[in-house]
PDB file of C-alpha atoms and ligand atoms in Angstrom:
ATOM      1  CA  MET A   1     -15.030  -8.127  -2.458  1.00 37.00           C
ATOM      2  CA  SER A   2     -16.514  -4.859  -3.672  1.00 37.00           C
ATOM      3  CA  ARG A   3     -16.390  -1.318  -2.483  1.00 37.00           C
ATOM      4  CA  GLY A   4     -19.976  -1.607  -1.369  1.00 38.00           C
ATOM      5  CA  ASP A   5     -19.068  -4.409   0.968  1.00 39.00           C
ATOM      6  CA  GLY A   6     -16.489  -2.158   2.591  1.00 38.00           C
ATOM      7  CA  VAL A   7     -19.027   0.500   3.304  1.00 37.00           C
ATOM      8  CA  ARG A   8     -21.576  -1.972   4.655  1.00 35.00           C
ATOM      9  CA  ASP A   9     -19.133  -4.032   6.703  1.00 39.00           C
ATOM     10  CA  GLY A  10     -16.996  -1.180   7.872  1.00 38.00           C
ATOM     11  CA  VAL A  11     -18.107  -0.368  11.383  1.00 40.00           C
ATOM     12  CA  LEU A  12     -16.779   3.150  11.625  1.00 42.00           C
ATOM     13  CA  ASP A  13     -14.942   3.839  14.869  1.00 42.00           C
ATOM     14  CA  LYS A  14     -14.998   7.231  16.492  1.00 39.00           C
ATOM     15  CA  GLY A  15     -13.079   9.710  14.405  1.00 41.00           C
ATOM     16  CA  ALA A  16     -13.957   8.014  11.155  1.00 42.00           C
ATOM     17  CA  ALA A  17     -14.830   9.848   7.997  1.00 43.00           C
ATOM     18  CA  PRO A  18     -18.425   8.775   7.390  1.00 43.00           C
ATOM     19  CA  HIS A  19     -18.670  10.950   4.265  1.00 41.00           C
ATOM     20  CA  LEU A  20     -16.215   8.649   2.528  1.00 47.00           C
ATOM     21  CA  ALA A  21     -17.868   6.315   0.091  1.00 59.00           C
ATOM     22  CA  GLY A  22     -15.872   3.392  -1.121  1.00 89.00           C
ATOM     23  CA  ILE A  23     -13.710   2.524   1.852  1.00 97.00           C
ATOM     24  CA  PRO A  24     -11.417  -0.313   0.827  1.00 97.00           C
ATOM     25  CA  VAL A  25     -12.037  -3.551   2.680  1.00 97.00           C
ATOM     26  CA  HIS A  26      -8.387  -4.618   2.484  1.00 98.00           C
ATOM     27  CA  VAL A  27      -5.410  -2.281   2.305  1.00 98.00           C
ATOM     28  CA  GLY A  28      -1.845  -3.521   1.761  1.00 99.00           C
ATOM     29  CA  ILE A  29       1.053  -1.241   2.669  1.00 99.00           C
ATOM     30  CA  ILE A  30       4.639  -1.407   1.474  1.00 99.00           C
ATOM     31  CA  MET A  31       6.281   0.557   4.277  1.00 98.00           C
ATOM     32  CA  ASP A  32       9.255   1.973   2.450  1.00 98.00           C
ATOM     33  CA  GLY A  33      11.710   4.798   2.937  1.00 98.00           C
ATOM     34  CA  ASN A  34      12.953   4.319   6.551  1.00 98.00           C
ATOM     35  CA  GLY A  35      16.584   4.387   5.493  1.00 98.00           C
ATOM     36  CA  ARG A  36      16.245   7.483   3.346  1.00 98.00           C
ATOM     37  CA  TRP A  37      14.273   9.281   6.068  1.00 98.00           C
ATOM     38  CA  ALA A  38      17.160   8.662   8.485  1.00 98.00           C
ATOM     39  CA  THR A  39      19.937   9.455   6.009  1.00 98.00           C
ATOM     40  CA  ALA A  40      18.293  12.804   5.131  1.00 98.00           C
ATOM     41  CA  ARG A  41      18.593  13.679   8.854  1.00 98.00           C
ATOM     42  CA  ASN A  42      22.136  12.422   9.264  1.00 98.00           C
ATOM     43  CA  LEU A  43      20.851   9.583  11.422  1.00 98.00           C
ATOM     44  CA  PRO A  44      21.734   5.879  11.176  1.00 97.00           C
ATOM     45  CA  ARG A  45      19.322   3.838   9.051  1.00 98.00           C
ATOM     46  CA  VAL A  46      18.209   1.862  12.089  1.00 97.00           C
ATOM     47  CA  GLU A  47      16.817   5.081  13.582  1.00 98.00           C
ATOM     48  CA  GLY A  48      14.533   5.232  10.531  1.00 98.00           C
ATOM     49  CA  HIS A  49      13.323   1.683  11.314  1.00 98.00           C
ATOM     50  CA  ARG A  50      12.660   2.607  14.913  1.00 98.00           C
ATOM     51  CA  ARG A  51      10.607   5.642  13.887  1.00 98.00           C
ATOM     52  CA  GLY A  52       8.901   3.345  11.352  1.00 98.00           C
ATOM     53  CA  VAL A  53       7.406   1.295  14.190  1.00 98.00           C
ATOM     54  CA  GLU A  54       5.765   4.483  15.505  1.00 98.00           C
ATOM     55  CA  ALA A  55       4.357   5.099  12.081  1.00 98.00           C
ATOM     56  CA  LEU A  56       2.991   1.566  12.071  1.00 98.00           C
ATOM     57  CA  ARG A  57       1.186   2.215  15.340  1.00 98.00           C
ATOM     58  CA  ARG A  58      -0.354   5.351  13.903  1.00 98.00           C
ATOM     59  CA  CYS A  59      -1.299   3.417  10.777  1.00 98.00           C
ATOM     60  CA  VAL A  60      -3.083   0.644  12.669  1.00 98.00           C
ATOM     61  CA  ARG A  61      -5.023   3.198  14.707  1.00 98.00           C
ATOM     62  CA  ALA A  62      -5.971   5.141  11.557  1.00 98.00           C
ATOM     63  CA  ALA A  63      -7.058   1.975   9.727  1.00 98.00           C
ATOM     64  CA  ARG A  64      -9.439   1.148  12.584  1.00 98.00           C
ATOM     65  CA  GLU A  65     -10.769   4.678  12.688  1.00 97.00           C
ATOM     66  CA  ILE A  66     -11.374   4.768   8.909  1.00 97.00           C
ATOM     67  CA  GLY A  67     -13.134   1.407   8.980  1.00 96.00           C
ATOM     68  CA  ILE A  68     -10.706  -0.727   7.048  1.00 97.00           C
ATOM     69  CA  ARG A  69     -11.264  -4.425   7.780  1.00 97.00           C
ATOM     70  CA  TYR A  70      -7.918  -5.934   6.671  1.00 98.00           C
ATOM     71  CA  LEU A  71      -4.514  -4.270   6.799  1.00 98.00           C
ATOM     72  CA  THR A  72      -1.553  -6.131   5.429  1.00 98.00           C
ATOM     73  CA  ILE A  73       1.835  -4.582   6.178  1.00 98.00           C
ATOM     74  CA  TYR A  74       5.049  -5.592   4.397  1.00 98.00           C
ATOM     75  CA  SER A  75       7.596  -5.507   7.179  1.00 97.00           C
ATOM     76  CA  PHE A  76      10.405  -7.735   5.947  1.00 98.00           C
ATOM     77  CA  SER A  77      10.794  -9.287   2.514  1.00 98.00           C
ATOM     78  CA  SER A  78      12.538 -12.563   1.708  1.00 98.00           C
ATOM     79  CA  GLU A  79      15.083 -10.375  -0.168  1.00 98.00           C
ATOM     80  CA  ASN A  80      15.791  -8.173   2.837  1.00 98.00           C
ATOM     81  CA  TRP A  81      18.212 -10.773   4.242  1.00 98.00           C
ATOM     82  CA  SER A  82      20.699  -9.358   1.745  1.00 98.00           C
ATOM     83  CA  ARG A  83      21.074  -6.238   3.924  1.00 98.00           C
ATOM     84  CA  PRO A  84      23.989  -5.741   6.356  1.00 97.00           C
ATOM     85  CA  VAL A  85      23.794  -8.150   9.311  1.00 97.00           C
ATOM     86  CA  GLY A  86      23.370  -5.333  11.824  1.00 97.00           C
ATOM     87  CA  GLU A  87      20.408  -3.897   9.980  1.00 97.00           C
ATOM     88  CA  VAL A  88      18.756  -7.325   9.645  1.00 97.00           C
ATOM     89  CA  SER A  89      19.113  -8.029  13.355  1.00 97.00           C
ATOM     90  CA  GLU A  90      17.676  -4.583  14.175  1.00 97.00           C
ATOM     91  CA  LEU A  91      14.651  -5.369  12.014  1.00 98.00           C
ATOM     92  CA  LEU A  92      14.195  -8.759  13.653  1.00 97.00           C
ATOM     93  CA  GLY A  93      14.503  -7.084  17.063  1.00 97.00           C
ATOM     94  CA  LEU A  94      11.942  -4.467  16.176  1.00 97.00           C
ATOM     95  CA  LEU A  95       9.415  -7.146  15.228  1.00 97.00           C
ATOM     96  CA  ARG A  96      10.039  -8.902  18.541  1.00 96.00           C
ATOM     97  CA  ARG A  97       9.625  -5.613  20.469  1.00 96.00           C
ATOM     98  CA  PHE A  98       6.513  -4.640  18.475  1.00 96.00           C
ATOM     99  CA  LEU A  99       4.805  -7.916  19.279  1.00 95.00           C
ATOM    100  CA  ARG A 100       5.926  -7.958  22.936  1.00 95.00           C
ATOM    101  CA  HIS A 101       4.893  -4.381  23.626  1.00 96.00           C
ATOM    102  CA  ASP A 102       1.850  -4.021  21.423  1.00 98.00           C
ATOM    103  CA  LEU A 103       0.177  -7.423  21.481  1.00 98.00           C
ATOM    104  CA  ALA A 104      -1.902  -6.789  24.610  1.00 97.00           C
ATOM    105  CA  GLU A 105      -3.109  -3.448  23.256  1.00 97.00           C
ATOM    106  CA  LEU A 106      -3.904  -4.913  19.854  1.00 98.00           C
ATOM    107  CA  HIS A 107      -5.809  -7.677  21.562  1.00 98.00           C
ATOM    108  CA  SER A 108      -7.807  -5.266  23.702  1.00 98.00           C
ATOM    109  CA  ALA A 109      -8.600  -3.273  20.537  1.00 98.00           C
ATOM    110  CA  ASN A 110     -10.166  -6.430  19.156  1.00 98.00           C
ATOM    111  CA  VAL A 111      -7.462  -6.739  16.408  1.00 98.00           C
ATOM    112  CA  ARG A 112      -6.857 -10.156  14.938  1.00 98.00           C
ATOM    113  CA  VAL A 113      -3.181 -10.716  14.047  1.00 98.00           C
ATOM    114  CA  ARG A 114      -2.079 -12.997  11.227  1.00 98.00           C
ATOM    115  CA  ILE A 115       1.476 -13.501  10.093  1.00 98.00           C
ATOM    116  CA  ILE A 116       2.404 -14.548   6.549  1.00 98.00           C
ATOM    117  CA  GLY A 117       5.851 -15.460   5.215  1.00 98.00           C
ATOM    118  CA  GLN A 118       8.295 -18.299   5.828  1.00 97.00           C
ATOM    119  CA  ARG A 119       8.848 -19.174   9.453  1.00 94.00           C
ATOM    120  CA  ALA A 120      11.080 -22.250   9.221  1.00 90.00           C
ATOM    121  CA  SER A 121      14.295 -20.239   9.044  1.00 90.00           C
ATOM    122  CA  LEU A 122      13.372 -17.841  11.852  1.00 95.00           C
ATOM    123  CA  ALA A 123      14.717 -18.158  15.428  1.00 95.00           C
ATOM    124  CA  ARG A 124      12.574 -20.364  17.689  1.00 96.00           C
ATOM    125  CA  ASP A 125      11.747 -17.584  20.166  1.00 95.00           C
ATOM    126  CA  LEU A 126      10.482 -15.407  17.311  1.00 96.00           C
ATOM    127  CA  CYS A 127       8.362 -18.287  15.926  1.00 97.00           C
ATOM    128  CA  LEU A 128       6.821 -18.773  19.363  1.00 96.00           C
ATOM    129  CA  LEU A 129       6.026 -15.063  19.544  1.00 96.00           C
ATOM    130  CA  LEU A 130       4.355 -15.178  16.147  1.00 97.00           C
ATOM    131  CA  ASP A 131       2.324 -18.240  17.175  1.00 97.00           C
ATOM    132  CA  GLU A 132       1.319 -16.530  20.412  1.00 97.00           C
ATOM    133  CA  ALA A 133       0.179 -13.374  18.625  1.00 98.00           C
ATOM    134  CA  GLU A 134      -2.018 -15.397  16.309  1.00 98.00           C
ATOM    135  CA  ALA A 135      -3.402 -17.708  18.993  1.00 98.00           C
ATOM    136  CA  LEU A 136      -4.215 -14.881  21.454  1.00 98.00           C
ATOM    137  CA  THR A 137      -6.117 -12.797  18.870  1.00 98.00           C
ATOM    138  CA  ARG A 138      -7.609 -15.609  16.782  1.00 98.00           C
ATOM    139  CA  ASP A 139     -11.233 -14.929  17.770  1.00 98.00           C
ATOM    140  CA  ASN A 140     -11.087 -11.153  17.602  1.00 98.00           C
ATOM    141  CA  THR A 141     -13.586  -9.590  15.237  1.00 97.00           C
ATOM    142  CA  GLY A 142     -12.164  -6.115  14.584  1.00 97.00           C
ATOM    143  CA  LEU A 143      -9.408  -5.175  12.180  1.00 98.00           C
ATOM    144  CA  THR A 144      -7.339  -8.099  10.843  1.00 98.00           C
ATOM    145  CA  LEU A 145      -3.694  -7.061  10.867  1.00 98.00           C
ATOM    146  CA  VAL A 146      -1.690  -9.266   8.512  1.00 98.00           C
ATOM    147  CA  VAL A 147       2.025  -8.975   9.069  1.00 98.00           C
ATOM    148  CA  ALA A 148       4.082 -10.038   6.063  1.00 98.00           C
ATOM    149  CA  PHE A 149       7.400 -11.018   7.552  1.00 98.00           C
ATOM    150  CA  ASN A 150      10.106 -12.960   5.691  1.00 98.00           C
ATOM    151  CA  TYR A 151       7.526 -12.850   2.943  1.00 98.00           C
ATOM    152  CA  GLY A 152       8.064 -13.214  -0.789  1.00 98.00           C
ATOM    153  CA  SER A 153       5.162 -13.632  -3.166  1.00 98.00           C
ATOM    154  CA  ARG A 154       6.960 -15.790  -5.690  1.00 98.00           C
ATOM    155  CA  GLN A 155       7.927 -18.248  -2.963  1.00 98.00           C
ATOM    156  CA  GLU A 156       4.352 -18.220  -1.654  1.00 98.00           C
ATOM    157  CA  ILE A 157       2.997 -19.073  -5.104  1.00 98.00           C
ATOM    158  CA  ALA A 158       5.678 -21.776  -5.584  1.00 98.00           C
ATOM    159  CA  ASP A 159       4.786 -23.275  -2.183  1.00 98.00           C
ATOM    160  CA  ALA A 160       1.082 -23.317  -3.168  1.00 98.00           C
ATOM    161  CA  ALA A 161       1.992 -25.065  -6.443  1.00 98.00           C
ATOM    162  CA  ALA A 162       4.076 -27.605  -4.506  1.00 98.00           C
ATOM    163  CA  LYS A 163       1.157 -28.370  -2.191  1.00 98.00           C
ATOM    164  CA  LEU A 164      -1.112 -28.953  -5.190  1.00 98.00           C
ATOM    165  CA  ALA A 165       1.553 -31.138  -6.860  1.00 98.00           C
ATOM    166  CA  ALA A 166       1.798 -33.244  -3.658  1.00 98.00           C
ATOM    167  CA  ASP A 167      -2.006 -33.592  -3.579  1.00 98.00           C
ATOM    168  CA  ALA A 168      -1.911 -34.641  -7.262  1.00 98.00           C
ATOM    169  CA  VAL A 169       0.741 -37.250  -6.574  1.00 97.00           C
ATOM    170  CA  ALA A 170      -1.347 -38.564  -3.654  1.00 98.00           C
ATOM    171  CA  GLY A 171      -4.319 -38.808  -5.978  1.00 98.00           C
ATOM    172  CA  LEU A 172      -6.331 -36.165  -4.047  1.00 97.00           C
ATOM    173  CA  VAL A 173      -6.601 -33.723  -6.933  1.00 97.00           C
ATOM    174  CA  LYS A 174      -6.459 -34.100 -10.718  1.00 97.00           C
ATOM    175  CA  PRO A 175      -4.257 -31.661 -12.680  1.00 96.00           C
ATOM    176  CA  GLU A 176      -7.249 -30.645 -14.807  1.00 96.00           C
ATOM    177  CA  ASP A 177      -9.127 -29.677 -11.643  1.00 96.00           C
ATOM    178  CA  ILE A 178      -6.590 -27.034 -10.635  1.00 97.00           C
ATOM    179  CA  THR A 179      -8.224 -23.616 -10.880  1.00 98.00           C
ATOM    180  CA  PRO A 180      -7.184 -20.148  -9.687  1.00 98.00           C
ATOM    181  CA  ASP A 181      -9.550 -20.620  -6.719  1.00 98.00           C
ATOM    182  CA  LEU A 182      -7.918 -23.882  -5.793  1.00 98.00           C
ATOM    183  CA  LEU A 183      -4.449 -22.430  -5.974  1.00 98.00           C
ATOM    184  CA  GLU A 184      -5.598 -19.410  -4.008  1.00 98.00           C
ATOM    185  CA  SER A 185      -6.813 -21.718  -1.235  1.00 98.00           C
ATOM    186  CA  ARG A 186      -3.222 -22.884  -0.786  1.00 98.00           C
ATOM    187  CA  LEU A 187      -1.721 -19.379  -0.450  1.00 98.00           C
ATOM    188  CA  SER A 188      -0.808 -18.029   2.961  1.00 98.00           C
ATOM    189  CA  THR A 189      -3.578 -15.442   2.541  1.00 98.00           C
ATOM    190  CA  ALA A 190      -6.343 -18.072   2.125  1.00 98.00           C
ATOM    191  CA  GLY A 191      -9.577 -16.731   3.537  1.00 97.00           C
ATOM    192  CA  ILE A 192      -8.490 -13.092   3.317  1.00 98.00           C
ATOM    193  CA  PRO A 193     -10.109 -11.034   0.556  1.00 97.00           C
ATOM    194  CA  ASP A 194      -7.802  -9.613  -2.132  1.00 98.00           C
ATOM    195  CA  PRO A 195      -6.371  -6.213  -1.406  1.00 98.00           C
ATOM    196  CA  ASP A 196      -8.454  -3.404  -2.882  1.00 98.00           C
ATOM    197  CA  LEU A 197      -5.748  -0.823  -2.356  1.00 98.00           C
ATOM    198  CA  ILE A 198      -1.995  -1.092  -2.096  1.00 98.00           C
ATOM    199  CA  ILE A 199      -0.057   1.885  -0.810  1.00 99.00           C
ATOM    200  CA  ARG A 200       3.658   2.325  -1.143  1.00 99.00           C
ATOM    201  CA  THR A 201       5.489   5.130   0.547  1.00 98.00           C
ATOM    202  CA  SER A 202       8.911   6.609  -0.423  1.00 98.00           C
ATOM    203  CA  GLY A 203       8.111   7.401  -4.037  1.00 98.00           C
ATOM    204  CA  GLU A 204       9.238   4.009  -5.397  1.00 98.00           C
ATOM    205  CA  GLN A 205       6.680   2.592  -7.815  1.00 98.00           C
ATOM    206  CA  ARG A 206       7.043  -1.175  -7.668  1.00 98.00           C
ATOM    207  CA  LEU A 207       5.606  -4.148  -5.753  1.00 98.00           C
ATOM    208  CA  SER A 208       8.961  -5.687  -4.705  1.00 98.00           C
ATOM    209  CA  ASN A 209       7.490  -9.204  -4.506  1.00 98.00           C
ATOM    210  CA  PHE A 210       4.458  -8.204  -2.373  1.00 98.00           C
ATOM    211  CA  LEU A 211       1.090  -9.978  -2.901  1.00 98.00           C
ATOM    212  CA  LEU A 212       1.673 -10.489  -6.609  1.00 98.00           C
ATOM    213  CA  TRP A 213      -1.204 -12.958  -7.047  1.00 98.00           C
ATOM    214  CA  GLN A 214      -3.585 -11.157  -4.708  1.00 98.00           C
ATOM    215  CA  ALA A 215      -2.960  -7.682  -6.204  1.00 98.00           C
ATOM    216  CA  ALA A 216      -4.292  -8.650  -9.645  1.00 98.00           C
ATOM    217  CA  TYR A 217      -6.970  -5.924  -9.440  1.00 98.00           C
ATOM    218  CA  ALA A 218      -5.695  -3.785  -6.579  1.00 98.00           C
ATOM    219  CA  GLU A 219      -5.574  -0.041  -7.006  1.00 98.00           C
ATOM    220  CA  LEU A 220      -2.042   1.236  -6.464  1.00 98.00           C
ATOM    221  CA  VAL A 221      -1.293   4.494  -4.717  1.00 98.00           C
ATOM    222  CA  PHE A 222       2.263   5.745  -4.364  1.00 98.00           C
ATOM    223  CA  LEU A 223       2.784   8.373  -1.692  1.00 98.00           C
ATOM    224  CA  PRO A 224       5.738  10.801  -1.893  1.00 98.00           C
ATOM    225  CA  ILE A 225       6.520  10.554   1.798  1.00 98.00           C
ATOM    226  CA  TYR A 226       8.935   8.326   3.746  1.00 98.00           C
ATOM    227  CA  TRP A 227       7.341   5.686   5.933  1.00 98.00           C
ATOM    228  CA  PRO A 228       8.299   7.346   9.319  1.00 98.00           C
ATOM    229  CA  GLU A 229       6.178  10.308   8.214  1.00 98.00           C
ATOM    230  CA  PHE A 230       3.045   8.230   7.651  1.00 98.00           C
ATOM    231  CA  ASP A 231      -0.042   9.197   9.680  1.00 98.00           C
ATOM    232  CA  HIS A 232      -3.842   9.295   9.647  1.00 98.00           C
ATOM    233  CA  ALA A 233      -3.913  12.048   7.055  1.00 98.00           C
ATOM    234  CA  ALA A 234      -1.638  10.021   4.694  1.00 98.00           C
ATOM    235  CA  LEU A 235      -3.840   6.956   4.968  1.00 98.00           C
ATOM    236  CA  LEU A 236      -6.945   9.035   4.487  1.00 97.00           C
ATOM    237  CA  SER A 237      -5.504  10.720   1.385  1.00 98.00           C
ATOM    238  CA  ALA A 238      -4.757   7.302  -0.136  1.00 98.00           C
ATOM    239  CA  VAL A 239      -8.264   6.046   0.669  1.00 97.00           C
ATOM    240  CA  GLN A 240      -9.743   9.219  -0.905  1.00 96.00           C
ATOM    241  CA  GLU A 241      -7.639   8.636  -4.001  1.00 97.00           C
ATOM    242  CA  TYR A 242      -8.906   5.026  -4.078  1.00 97.00           C
ATOM    243  CA  ALA A 243     -12.524   6.253  -3.780  1.00 95.00           C
ATOM    244  CA  ARG A 244     -12.017   8.337  -6.934  1.00 94.00           C
ATOM    245  CA  ARG A 245     -10.750   5.398  -8.948  1.00 95.00           C
ATOM    246  CA  ASP A 246     -13.056   3.603 -11.372  1.00 93.00           C
ATOM    247  CA  ARG A 247     -12.619  -0.155 -10.862  1.00 94.00           C
ATOM    248  CA  ARG A 248     -13.755  -2.103 -13.849  1.00 94.00           C
ATOM    249  CA  PHE A 249     -12.340  -5.604 -13.255  1.00 94.00           C
ATOM    250  CA  GLY A 250     -12.076  -6.110 -17.033  1.00 95.00           C
ATOM    251  CA  GLY A 251     -15.652  -4.994 -17.664  1.00 94.00           C
ATOM    252  CA  VAL A 252     -16.903  -1.866 -19.333  1.00 90.00           C
ATOM    253  CA  ALA A 253     -18.818  -0.011 -16.625  1.00 75.00           C
ATOM    254  CA  ALA A 254     -17.844   1.129 -13.165  1.00 60.00           C
ATOM    255  CA  ARG A 255     -19.113  -1.056 -10.347  1.00 54.00           C
ATOM    256  CA  THR A 256     -21.378   0.705  -7.942  1.00 55.00           C
ATOM    257  CA  GLY A 257     -21.259  -1.883  -5.173  1.00 50.00           C
ATOM    258  CA  SER A 258     -23.063  -5.118  -4.314  1.00 48.00           C
TER     259      SER A 258
HETATM  260  C1  LIG B 301      11.554   0.030   4.581  1.00 59.15           C
HETATM  261  O1  LIG B 301      12.530   1.026   4.534  1.00 59.15           O
HETATM  262  C2  LIG B 301      11.858  -0.995   5.630  1.00 59.15           C
HETATM  263  C3  LIG B 301      12.203  -2.323   5.115  1.00 59.15           C
HETATM  264  C4  LIG B 301      12.387  -2.605   3.854  1.00 59.15           C
HETATM  265  C5  LIG B 301      12.426  -3.371   6.058  1.00 59.15           C
HETATM  266  P1  LIG B 301      13.929   0.820   3.809  1.00 59.15           P
HETATM  267  O2  LIG B 301      14.915   0.306   4.800  1.00 59.15           O
HETATM  268  O3  LIG B 301      13.776   0.018   2.574  1.00 59.15           O
HETATM  269  O4  LIG B 301      14.290   2.321   3.458  1.00 59.15           O
HETATM  270  P2  LIG B 301      14.960   2.833   2.115  1.00 59.15           P
HETATM  271  O5  LIG B 301      14.108   2.351   0.977  1.00 59.15           O
HETATM  272  O6  LIG B 301      16.365   2.265   2.081  1.00 59.15           O
HETATM  273  O7  LIG B 301      14.940   4.307   2.246  1.00 59.15           O
HETATM  274  C1  LIG B 302      10.137  -3.641   0.128  1.00 59.15           C
HETATM  275  O1  LIG B 302      11.022  -2.594   0.294  1.00 59.15           O
HETATM  276  C2  LIG B 302      10.085  -4.528   1.365  1.00 59.15           C
HETATM  277  C3  LIG B 302       9.480  -3.954   2.559  1.00 59.15           C
HETATM  278  C4  LIG B 302       8.942  -2.768   2.638  1.00 59.15           C
HETATM  279  C5  LIG B 302       9.488  -4.783   3.710  1.00 59.15           C
HETATM  280  P1  LIG B 302      12.533  -2.692  -0.246  1.00 59.15           P
HETATM  281  O2  LIG B 302      13.135  -1.394   0.138  1.00 59.15           O
HETATM  282  O3  LIG B 302      13.161  -3.932   0.283  1.00 59.15           O
HETATM  283  O4  LIG B 302      12.309  -2.835  -1.782  1.00 59.15           O
HETATM  284  P2  LIG B 302      13.274  -2.438  -2.978  1.00 59.15           P
HETATM  285  O5  LIG B 302      14.614  -3.124  -2.742  1.00 59.15           O
HETATM  286  O6  LIG B 302      13.415  -0.962  -3.012  1.00 59.15           O
HETATM  287  O7  LIG B 302      12.586  -2.965  -4.204  1.00 59.15           O
HETATM  288 MG1  LIG B 303      13.395   0.449   0.627  1.00 59.15          MG
END
């Protein structure tokens, strides 16, 4: 997917910035810094997570306004289970509340919700909620909101490899026919274009097991703010930084679209 596609496909909602060339089609966000935001204010870490949900609402609205087509948010990693039990249950509760309270509004805003990450180990009521969010919004044609929950990229790639291995054992695919495209078709993000831009808040500069395969040529922008502070201006600043980047994809000249 190129920058040109983003401009052509991006139906700019009211409040968009039409002067912006090179709107990324797919933006991934590592929503980091909730705990530090709270600690800096002498509040419990969970308060940072609660305020983080408000930032997420602002972010989804801003993404629609700017004309982004796919927004993938990293909301809980497969490594986050190592946190204190109370914090983990607060994070699970926040996802439940977000989906319960916001699903109708997301649906009426024509947002299509997709969830990636392992579901088998999640509570049954949460799984049903995730299924419901996807089923209700399946045919929506606006922003696709991909929620990465209990997600880890290495596990995702290992799962894709296991599916191909099973197909090989069943005689459906020959090992020599395995290509990057074939492996990609077995990832949980199959059918979703690669992220053009990955934003991480909080000042940390790492991917923490987020979209490792898909981010091969993503532009990375690290914002020096904590996630609860994220707003339209922050997203716009990252998109503007992206628009200034020269993406070469291994070639020698900047792509100009198409
Ligand atoms: C991001 O904020 C939320 C999740 C990882 C679920 P953190 O909780 O990681 O906040 P910091 O990084 O400790 O400040
Ligand atoms: C990454 O943040 C995971 C999410 C934002 C959901 P972490 O706070 O868990 O990452 P590390 O531990 O700083 O690498
Ligand atoms: Mg963190």
